[in-house]
Coordinates of C-alpha atoms and ligand atoms in Angstrom, one line a residue:
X1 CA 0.0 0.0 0.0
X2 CA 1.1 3.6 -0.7
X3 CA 1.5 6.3 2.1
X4 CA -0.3 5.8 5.3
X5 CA -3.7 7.9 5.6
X6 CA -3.4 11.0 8.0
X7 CA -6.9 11.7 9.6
X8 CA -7.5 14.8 12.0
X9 CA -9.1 13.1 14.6
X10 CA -11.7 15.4 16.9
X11 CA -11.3 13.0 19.6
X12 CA -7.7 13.7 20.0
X13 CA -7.3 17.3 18.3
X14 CA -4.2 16.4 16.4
X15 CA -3.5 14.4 12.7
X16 CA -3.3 10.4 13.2
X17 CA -2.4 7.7 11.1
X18 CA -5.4 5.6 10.1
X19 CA -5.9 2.2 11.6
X20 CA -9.1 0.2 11.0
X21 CA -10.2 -1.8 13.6
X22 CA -10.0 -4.6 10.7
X23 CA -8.5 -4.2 7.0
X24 CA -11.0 -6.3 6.3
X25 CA -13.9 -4.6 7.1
X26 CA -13.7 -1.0 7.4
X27 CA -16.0 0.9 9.1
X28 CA -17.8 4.4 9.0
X29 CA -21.3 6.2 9.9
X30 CA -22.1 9.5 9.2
X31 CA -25.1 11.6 10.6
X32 CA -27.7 12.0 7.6
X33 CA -30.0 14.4 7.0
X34 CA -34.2 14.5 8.7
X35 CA -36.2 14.1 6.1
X36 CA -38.5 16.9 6.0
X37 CA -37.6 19.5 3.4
X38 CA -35.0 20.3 0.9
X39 CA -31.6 20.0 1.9
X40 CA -29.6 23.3 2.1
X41 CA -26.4 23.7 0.1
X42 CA -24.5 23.3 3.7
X43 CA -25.9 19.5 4.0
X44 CA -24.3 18.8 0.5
X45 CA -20.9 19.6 2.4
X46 CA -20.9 16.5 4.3
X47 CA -22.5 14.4 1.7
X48 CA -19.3 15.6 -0.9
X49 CA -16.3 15.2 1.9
X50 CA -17.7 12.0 3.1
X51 CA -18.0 10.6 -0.1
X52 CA -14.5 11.6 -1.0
X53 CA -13.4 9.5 2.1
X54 CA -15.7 6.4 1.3
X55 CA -14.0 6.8 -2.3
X56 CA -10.2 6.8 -0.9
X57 CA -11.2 4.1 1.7
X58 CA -12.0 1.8 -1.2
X59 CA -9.3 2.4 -3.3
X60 CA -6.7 1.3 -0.2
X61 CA -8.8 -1.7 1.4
X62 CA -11.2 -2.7 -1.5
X63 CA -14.8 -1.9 -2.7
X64 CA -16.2 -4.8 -0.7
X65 CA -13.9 -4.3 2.4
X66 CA -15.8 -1.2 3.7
X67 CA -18.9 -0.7 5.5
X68 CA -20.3 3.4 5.0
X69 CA -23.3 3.5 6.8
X70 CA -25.7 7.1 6.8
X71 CA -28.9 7.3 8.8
X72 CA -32.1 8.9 7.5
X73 CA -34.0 10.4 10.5
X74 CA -37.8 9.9 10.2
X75 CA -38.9 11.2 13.2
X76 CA -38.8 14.0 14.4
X77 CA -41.0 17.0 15.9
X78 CA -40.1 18.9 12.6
X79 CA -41.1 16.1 10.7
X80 CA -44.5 16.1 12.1
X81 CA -45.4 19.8 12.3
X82 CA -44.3 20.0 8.3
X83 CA -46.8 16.8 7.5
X84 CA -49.6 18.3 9.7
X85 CA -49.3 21.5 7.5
X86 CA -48.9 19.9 4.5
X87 CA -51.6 17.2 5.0
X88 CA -54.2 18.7 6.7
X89 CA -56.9 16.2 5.8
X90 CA -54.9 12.5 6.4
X91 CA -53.6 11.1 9.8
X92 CA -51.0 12.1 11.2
X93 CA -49.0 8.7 10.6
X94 CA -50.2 8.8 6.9
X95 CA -49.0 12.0 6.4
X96 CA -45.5 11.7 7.8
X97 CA -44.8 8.4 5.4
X98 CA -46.0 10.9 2.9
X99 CA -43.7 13.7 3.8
X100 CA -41.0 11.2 4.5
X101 CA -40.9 9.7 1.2
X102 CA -41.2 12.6 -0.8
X103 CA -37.9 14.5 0.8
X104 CA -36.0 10.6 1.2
X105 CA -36.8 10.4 -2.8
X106 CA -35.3 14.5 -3.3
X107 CA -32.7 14.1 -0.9
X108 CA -31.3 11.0 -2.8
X109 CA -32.1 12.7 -6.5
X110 CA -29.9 15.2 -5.4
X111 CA -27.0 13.3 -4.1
X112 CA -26.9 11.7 -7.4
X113 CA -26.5 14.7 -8.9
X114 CA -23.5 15.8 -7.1
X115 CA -21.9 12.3 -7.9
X116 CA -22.0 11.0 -4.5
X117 CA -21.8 6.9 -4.3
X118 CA -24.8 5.6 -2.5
X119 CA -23.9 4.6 1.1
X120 CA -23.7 0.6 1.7
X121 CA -26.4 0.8 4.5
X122 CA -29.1 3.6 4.7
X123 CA -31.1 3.0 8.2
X124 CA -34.1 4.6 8.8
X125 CA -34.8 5.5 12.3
X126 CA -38.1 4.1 12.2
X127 CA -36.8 0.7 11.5
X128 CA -34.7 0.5 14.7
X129 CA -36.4 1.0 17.6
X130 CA -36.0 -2.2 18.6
X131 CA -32.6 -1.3 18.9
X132 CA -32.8 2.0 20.1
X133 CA -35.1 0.0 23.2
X134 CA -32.9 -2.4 24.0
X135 CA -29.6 0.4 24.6
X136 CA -32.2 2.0 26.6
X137 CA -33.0 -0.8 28.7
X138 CA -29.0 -1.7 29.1
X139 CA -28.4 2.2 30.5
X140 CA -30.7 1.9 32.8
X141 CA -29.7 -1.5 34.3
X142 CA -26.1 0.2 34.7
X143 CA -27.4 3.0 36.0
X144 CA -26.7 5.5 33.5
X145 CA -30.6 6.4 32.9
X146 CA -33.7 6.8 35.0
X147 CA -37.3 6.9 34.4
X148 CA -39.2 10.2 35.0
X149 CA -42.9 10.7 34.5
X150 CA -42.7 8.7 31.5
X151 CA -39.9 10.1 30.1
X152 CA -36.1 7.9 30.1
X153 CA -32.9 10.4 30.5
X154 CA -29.7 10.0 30.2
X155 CA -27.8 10.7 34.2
X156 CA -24.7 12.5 32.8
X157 CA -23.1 12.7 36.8
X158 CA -23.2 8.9 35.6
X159 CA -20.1 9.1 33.2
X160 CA -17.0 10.6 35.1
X161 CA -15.7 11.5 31.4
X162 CA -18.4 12.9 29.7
X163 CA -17.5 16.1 27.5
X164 CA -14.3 14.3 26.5
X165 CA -14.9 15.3 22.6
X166 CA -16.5 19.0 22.7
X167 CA -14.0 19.8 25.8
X168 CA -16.1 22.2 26.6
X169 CA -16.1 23.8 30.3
X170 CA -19.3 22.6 31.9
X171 CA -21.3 26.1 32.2
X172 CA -20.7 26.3 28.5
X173 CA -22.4 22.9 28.1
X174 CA -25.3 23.6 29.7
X175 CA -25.6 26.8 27.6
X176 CA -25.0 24.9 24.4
X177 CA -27.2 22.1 24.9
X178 CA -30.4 24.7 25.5
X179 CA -31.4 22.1 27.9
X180 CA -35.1 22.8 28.8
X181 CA -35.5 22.4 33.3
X182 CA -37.9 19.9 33.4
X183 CA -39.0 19.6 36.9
X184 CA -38.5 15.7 36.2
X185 CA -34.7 15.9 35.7
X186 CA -32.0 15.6 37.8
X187 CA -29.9 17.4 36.3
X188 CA -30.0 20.5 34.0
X189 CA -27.6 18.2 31.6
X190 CA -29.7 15.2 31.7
X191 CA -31.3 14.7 28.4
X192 CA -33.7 12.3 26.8
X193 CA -33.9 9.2 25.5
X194 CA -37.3 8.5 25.5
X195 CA -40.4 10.6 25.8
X196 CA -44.4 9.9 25.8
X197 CA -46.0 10.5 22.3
X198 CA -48.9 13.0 22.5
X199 CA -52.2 11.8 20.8
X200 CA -51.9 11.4 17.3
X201 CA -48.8 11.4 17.2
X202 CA -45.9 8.6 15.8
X203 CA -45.6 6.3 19.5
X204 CA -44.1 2.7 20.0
X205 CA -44.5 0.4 23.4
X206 CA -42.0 2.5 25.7
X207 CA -39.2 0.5 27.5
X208 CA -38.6 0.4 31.1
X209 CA -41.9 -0.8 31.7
X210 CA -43.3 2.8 31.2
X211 CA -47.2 2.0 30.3
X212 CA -47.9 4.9 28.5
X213 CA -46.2 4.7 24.5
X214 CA -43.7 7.1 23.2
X215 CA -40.7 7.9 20.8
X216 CA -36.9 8.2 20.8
X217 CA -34.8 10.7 21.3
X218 CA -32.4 12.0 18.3
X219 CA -29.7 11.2 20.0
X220 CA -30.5 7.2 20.4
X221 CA -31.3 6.7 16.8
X222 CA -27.3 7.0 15.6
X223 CA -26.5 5.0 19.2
X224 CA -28.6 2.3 17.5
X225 CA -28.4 2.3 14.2
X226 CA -24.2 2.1 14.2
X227 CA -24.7 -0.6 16.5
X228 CA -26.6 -3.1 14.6
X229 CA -25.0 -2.2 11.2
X230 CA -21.3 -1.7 12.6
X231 CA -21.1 -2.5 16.0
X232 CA -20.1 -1.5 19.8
X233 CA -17.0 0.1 18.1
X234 CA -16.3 1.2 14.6
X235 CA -13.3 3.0 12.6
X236 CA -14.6 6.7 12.2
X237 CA -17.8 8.8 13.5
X238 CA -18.6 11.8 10.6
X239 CA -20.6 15.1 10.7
X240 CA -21.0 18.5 10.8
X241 CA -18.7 20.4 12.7
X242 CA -22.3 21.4 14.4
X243 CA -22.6 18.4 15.6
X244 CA -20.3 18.0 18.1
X245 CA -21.8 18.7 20.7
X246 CA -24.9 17.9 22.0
X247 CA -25.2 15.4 19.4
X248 CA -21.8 13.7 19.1
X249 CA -21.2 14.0 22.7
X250 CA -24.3 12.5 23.7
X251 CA -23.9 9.5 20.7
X252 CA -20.7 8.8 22.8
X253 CA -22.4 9.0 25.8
X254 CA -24.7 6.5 25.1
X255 CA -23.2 3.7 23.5
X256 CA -19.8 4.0 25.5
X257 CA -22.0 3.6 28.9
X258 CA -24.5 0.6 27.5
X259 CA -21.4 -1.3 25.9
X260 CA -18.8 -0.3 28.7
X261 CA -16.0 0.4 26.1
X262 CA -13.6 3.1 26.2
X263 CA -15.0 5.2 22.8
X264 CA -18.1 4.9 20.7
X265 CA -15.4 5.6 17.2
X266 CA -12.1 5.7 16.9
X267 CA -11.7 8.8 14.5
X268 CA -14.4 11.6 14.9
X269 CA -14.5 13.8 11.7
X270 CA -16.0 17.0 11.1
X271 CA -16.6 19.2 8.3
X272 CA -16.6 23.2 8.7
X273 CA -19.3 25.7 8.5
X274 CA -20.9 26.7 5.2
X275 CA -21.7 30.7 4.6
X276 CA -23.1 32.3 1.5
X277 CA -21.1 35.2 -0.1
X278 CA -19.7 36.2 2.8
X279 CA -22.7 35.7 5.0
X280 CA -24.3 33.1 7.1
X281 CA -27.0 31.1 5.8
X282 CA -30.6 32.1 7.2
X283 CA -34.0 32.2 5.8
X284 CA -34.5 35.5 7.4
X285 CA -31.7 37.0 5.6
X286 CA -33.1 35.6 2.2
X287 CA -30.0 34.2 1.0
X288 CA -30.9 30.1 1.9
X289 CA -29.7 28.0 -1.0
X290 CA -31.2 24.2 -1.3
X291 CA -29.1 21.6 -3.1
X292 CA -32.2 21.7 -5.9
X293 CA -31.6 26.0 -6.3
X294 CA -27.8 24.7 -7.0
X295 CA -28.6 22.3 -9.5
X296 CA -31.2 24.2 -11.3
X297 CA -28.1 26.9 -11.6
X298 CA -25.3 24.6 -12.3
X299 CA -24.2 21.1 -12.8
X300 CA -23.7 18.6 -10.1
X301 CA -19.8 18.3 -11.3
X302 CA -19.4 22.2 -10.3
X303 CA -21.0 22.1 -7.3
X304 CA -18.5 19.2 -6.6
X305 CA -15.5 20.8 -7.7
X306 CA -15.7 23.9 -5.8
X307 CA -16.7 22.5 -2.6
X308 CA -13.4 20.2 -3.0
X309 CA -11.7 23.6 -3.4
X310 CA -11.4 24.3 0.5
X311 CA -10.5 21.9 2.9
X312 CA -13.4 20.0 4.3
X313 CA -12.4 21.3 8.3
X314 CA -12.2 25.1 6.8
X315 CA -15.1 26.9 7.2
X316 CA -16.5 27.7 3.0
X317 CA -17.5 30.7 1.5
X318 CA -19.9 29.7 -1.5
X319 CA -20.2 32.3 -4.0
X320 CA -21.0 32.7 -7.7
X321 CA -18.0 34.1 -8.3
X322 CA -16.3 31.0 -7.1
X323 CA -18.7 28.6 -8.9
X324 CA -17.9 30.4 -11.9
X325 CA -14.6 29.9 -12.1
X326 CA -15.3 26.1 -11.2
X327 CA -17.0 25.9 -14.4
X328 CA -14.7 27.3 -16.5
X329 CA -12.0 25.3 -15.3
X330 CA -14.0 22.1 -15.5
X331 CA -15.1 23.6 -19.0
X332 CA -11.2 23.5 -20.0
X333 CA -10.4 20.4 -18.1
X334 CA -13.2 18.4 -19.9
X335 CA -12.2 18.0 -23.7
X336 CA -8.7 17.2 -23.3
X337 CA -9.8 14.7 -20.0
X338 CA -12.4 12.5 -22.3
X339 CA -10.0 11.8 -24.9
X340 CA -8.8 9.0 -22.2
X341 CA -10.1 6.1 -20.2
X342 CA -9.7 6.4 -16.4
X343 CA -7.7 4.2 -14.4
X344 CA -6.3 3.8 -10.7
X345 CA -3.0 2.8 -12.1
X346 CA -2.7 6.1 -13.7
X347 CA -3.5 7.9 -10.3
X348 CA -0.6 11.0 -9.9
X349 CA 1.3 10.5 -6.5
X350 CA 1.6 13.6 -5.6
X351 CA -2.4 13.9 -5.7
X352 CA -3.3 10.4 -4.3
X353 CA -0.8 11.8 -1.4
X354 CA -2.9 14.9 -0.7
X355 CA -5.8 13.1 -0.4
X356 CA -4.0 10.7 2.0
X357 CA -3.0 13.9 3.9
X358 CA -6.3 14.3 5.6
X359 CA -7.9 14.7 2.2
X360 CA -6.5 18.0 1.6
X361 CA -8.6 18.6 -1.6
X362 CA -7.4 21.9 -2.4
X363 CA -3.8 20.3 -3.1
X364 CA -5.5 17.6 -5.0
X365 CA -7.0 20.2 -7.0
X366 CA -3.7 22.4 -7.4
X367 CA -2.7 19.0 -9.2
X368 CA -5.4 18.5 -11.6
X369 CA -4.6 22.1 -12.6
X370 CA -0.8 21.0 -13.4
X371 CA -1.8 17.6 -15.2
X372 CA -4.3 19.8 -17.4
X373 CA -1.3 22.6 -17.9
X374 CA 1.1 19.3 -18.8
X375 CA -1.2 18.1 -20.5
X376 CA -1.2 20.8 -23.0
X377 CA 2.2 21.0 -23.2
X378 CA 1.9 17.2 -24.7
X379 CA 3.6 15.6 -21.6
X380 CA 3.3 11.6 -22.3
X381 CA 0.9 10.2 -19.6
X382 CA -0.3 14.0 -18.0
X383 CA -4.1 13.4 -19.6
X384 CA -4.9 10.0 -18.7
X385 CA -3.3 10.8 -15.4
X386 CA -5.7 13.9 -15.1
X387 CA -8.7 11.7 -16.1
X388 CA -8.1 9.7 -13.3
X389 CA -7.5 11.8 -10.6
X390 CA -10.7 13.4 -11.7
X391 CA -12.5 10.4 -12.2
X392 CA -11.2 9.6 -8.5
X393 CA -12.8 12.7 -7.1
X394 CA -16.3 11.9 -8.8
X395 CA -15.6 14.3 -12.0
X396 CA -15.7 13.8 -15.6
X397 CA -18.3 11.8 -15.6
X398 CA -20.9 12.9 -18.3
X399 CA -20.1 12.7 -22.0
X400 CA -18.8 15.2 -23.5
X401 CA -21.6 16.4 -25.9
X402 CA -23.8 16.4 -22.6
X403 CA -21.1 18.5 -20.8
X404 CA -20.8 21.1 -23.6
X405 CA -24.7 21.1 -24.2
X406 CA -25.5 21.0 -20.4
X407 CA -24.6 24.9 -20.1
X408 CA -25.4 26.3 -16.7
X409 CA -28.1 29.3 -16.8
X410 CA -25.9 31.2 -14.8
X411 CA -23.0 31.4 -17.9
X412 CA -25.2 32.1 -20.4
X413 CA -24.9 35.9 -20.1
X414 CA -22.6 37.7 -22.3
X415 CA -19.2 37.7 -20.2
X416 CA -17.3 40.3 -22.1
X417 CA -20.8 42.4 -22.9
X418 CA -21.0 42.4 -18.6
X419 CA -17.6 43.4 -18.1
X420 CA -17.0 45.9 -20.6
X421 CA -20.3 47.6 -19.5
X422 CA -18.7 47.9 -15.3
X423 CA -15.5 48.9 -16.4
X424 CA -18.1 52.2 -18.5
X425 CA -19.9 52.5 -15.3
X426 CA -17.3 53.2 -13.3
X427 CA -15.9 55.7 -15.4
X428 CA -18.8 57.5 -15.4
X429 CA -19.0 57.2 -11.7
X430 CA -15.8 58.4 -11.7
X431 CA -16.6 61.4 -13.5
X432 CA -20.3 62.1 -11.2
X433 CA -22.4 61.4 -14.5
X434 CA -24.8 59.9 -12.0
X435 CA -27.3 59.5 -15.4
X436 CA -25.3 57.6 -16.9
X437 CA -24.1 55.3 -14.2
X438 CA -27.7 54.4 -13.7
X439 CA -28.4 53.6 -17.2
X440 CA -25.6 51.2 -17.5
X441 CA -26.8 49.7 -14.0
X442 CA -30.7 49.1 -16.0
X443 CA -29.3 47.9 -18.7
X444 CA -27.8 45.3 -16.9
X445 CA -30.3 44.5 -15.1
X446 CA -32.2 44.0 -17.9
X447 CA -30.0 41.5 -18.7
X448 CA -31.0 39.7 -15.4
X449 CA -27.2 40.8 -13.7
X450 CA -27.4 42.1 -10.8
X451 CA -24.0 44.3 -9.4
X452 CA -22.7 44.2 -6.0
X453 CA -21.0 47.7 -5.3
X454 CA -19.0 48.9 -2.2
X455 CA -17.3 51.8 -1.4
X456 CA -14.3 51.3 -3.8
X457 CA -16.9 50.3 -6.9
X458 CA -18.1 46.9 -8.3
X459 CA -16.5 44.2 -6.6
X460 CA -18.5 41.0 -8.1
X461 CA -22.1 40.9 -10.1
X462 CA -24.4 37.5 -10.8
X463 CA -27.0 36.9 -12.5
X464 CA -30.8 36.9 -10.9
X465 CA -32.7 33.7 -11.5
Ligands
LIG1 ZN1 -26.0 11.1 14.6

């Protein structure tokens, strides 16, 4: 095998070498999405990364050697406000399949589209509470959870090293977790692993010998589902950097305490934040993008591409700016890259190496970008080698009459028209002919751009769906 594979481990804080647990059958979960709407362009972050990972896992221990499980969460309070407002006149229960369905079918559409391998086991909460019971019964044998007015919580005074992944001081804990001071708790921190169902709503025979029915916790469902399909302890834990804590810390929590083992995962990855030109992501502030908005703009190869362009742990700034030049590079990369046939063999060290260094895309990238340059220059093996690599990352996989014909809406504005038309503007700003600079702004805008000025002039434009 080639160089070892670095991982930044969360558990740890630093860079580790990569062990599995066994070569033979390596093993990772990731937190997957609740099915009750679109997914935002920050979900396709995770989806991307760990894909890249499931992808480099294979190529070093075999396609059939590795276990990549993701969970789908189907229920969920959000879940059943959204199918009581959507389906008013059906049952609750009937209306949640429906809702459930409908976002599993989008949410699986889209990770198509943005080349992502389908996971080797996609749970559904719904299908394991079996499992999720039977943890629940273990805790509170050992004394790590209690019954409370029909509730189950987890006693976090129970587990001397709780906190050992977020390292977070404890007041900060009990801030982050926005626990709610049930009168039934013991502790501020305690938090729930089973509550009652209120009438109508989704409810299961409760453990514990509570009479009344209820319904997990979110918490339980990942404590349950990477037990059946992976076991008491696995390779590596994935997510969202906003899932460390409470969710990842109570995941721990769980299984570490019904199992009596000293983690949950061996490696704990997270991805970084995702903002939106320079701005966090909020329906308030208009500027929420679902994974469907970014397809309808641009293909699922772009998307790819320039999410691969910062590091997975950085935090991303997604901006049409950047997507644009994503597309043109993959609009120069793709003509010369389909004249060969993919291969591992033909995989470049130096890239295959950046990917083994904590799959630091961006380098991998910066090598693509010398392959194509080679490439040109007529450097024997620099194509194929660049086919490869990209094939490796998930790129250059349409044909290329699809790729040239598939042109995003967002590039079909007249470039050198746009430009040439700023660059007027701002002399006429420059000179106060105020008139002016407004009629080059309609004009434009009547080309569906729309220009983003601050104090030193234009500093980017886009074009308006
Ligand atoms: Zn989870």
């Amino acid at each position: 095998m080639s160089e070892p594979l670095r991982l930044y481990n969360t558990l740890t804080r630093s860079k580790e070498v990569f062990k599995p647990i066994d070569p033979n059958h390596v093993r990772l979960y990731v937190c997957g999405p609740t099915v009750y709407d679109y997914a935002h362009i920050g979900n396709a972050r995770p989806l991307i990364v760990f894909d890249v990972l499931f992808r480099l896992l294979r190529h070093r221990y075999g396609d059939d050697h590795v276990v990549y499980v993701r969970n789908i969460t189907d229920v969920d309070d959000k879940i059943n406000a959204r199918a009581a407002e959507e389906y008013p006149d059906l049952t609750l229960n009937e209306a949640i399949r429906k809702v459930t369905d409908k976002t599993d079918r989008q949410f699986h559409e889209d990770a198509a589209a943005l080349g992502c391998l389908p996971p080797t086991v996609e749970p559904r909460a719904t299908e394991h509470i079996a499992e999720m019971r039977a943890l629940i019964e273990r805790l509170i044998a050992s004394g790590h959870a209690y019954v409370a007015e029909d509730n189950v919580l987890f006693s976090v005074a129970s587990m001397p090293d709780y906190g050992r992944l977020s390292k977070r001081p404890f007041d900060e804990m009990i801030a982050g977790a926005r626990v709610d001071v049930a009168p039934y708790k013991r502790d501020a921190m305690d938090f729930v692993l089973w509550k009652p169902s209120k009438s109508g709503e989704p409810a299961w025979p409760s453990p514990a010998g509570i009479a009344a029915p209820g319904r997990p916790g979110w918490h339980i469902e990942c404590s349950a589902m990477s037990w059946r399909h992976l076991g008491e302890i696995f390779d590596i834990h994935g997510g969202g950097v906003d899932l460390v804590f409470p969710h990842h810390e109570n995941e721990i929590a769980q299984s570490r305490c019904a199992f009596h083992t000293p983690v949950m995962a061996n490696y704990w990855m997270h991805n970084g934040f995702l903002q939106v030109e320079g701005e966090k992501m909020s329906k308030s502030l208009g500027n929420f993008v679902t994974i469907r908005d970014a397809l309808a703009d641009w293909p699922g190869e772009v998307i790819r591409l320039n999410m691969l362009k910062t590091h997975y742990r950085q935090p991303i700034d997604w901006t049409i700016t950047a997507l644009r030049e994503s597309q043109r590079e993959l609009d120069r990369w793709y003509p010369l890259a389909k004249q060969y046939a993919a291969s591992s063999a033909m995989l470049q060290p130096d890239f295959i190496d950046a990917i083994n260094d904590d799959l630091n895309t961006p380098d991998a990238v910066t090598a693509l970008r010398r392959l194509y340059k080679e490439a040109m220059d007529g450097v024997g093996l620099a194509g194929a080698r660049l086919v490869s690599c990209g094939h490796f990352l998930g790129l250059f996989q349409q044909e290329i009459a699809a790729w040239l014909h598939n042109k995003p809406t967002a590039l079909t504005v007249d470039e050198i028209r746009v430009t040439r038309l700023i660059k007027s503007r701002a002399e006429a700003r420059a000179a106060k002919n105020w008139p002016e600079s407004d009629r080059i702004r309609d004009e434009l805008a009547a080309m569906g751009v729309a220009l983003k000025d601050n104090k030193d002039g234009t500093t980017s434009w886009e074009v308006k769906r």
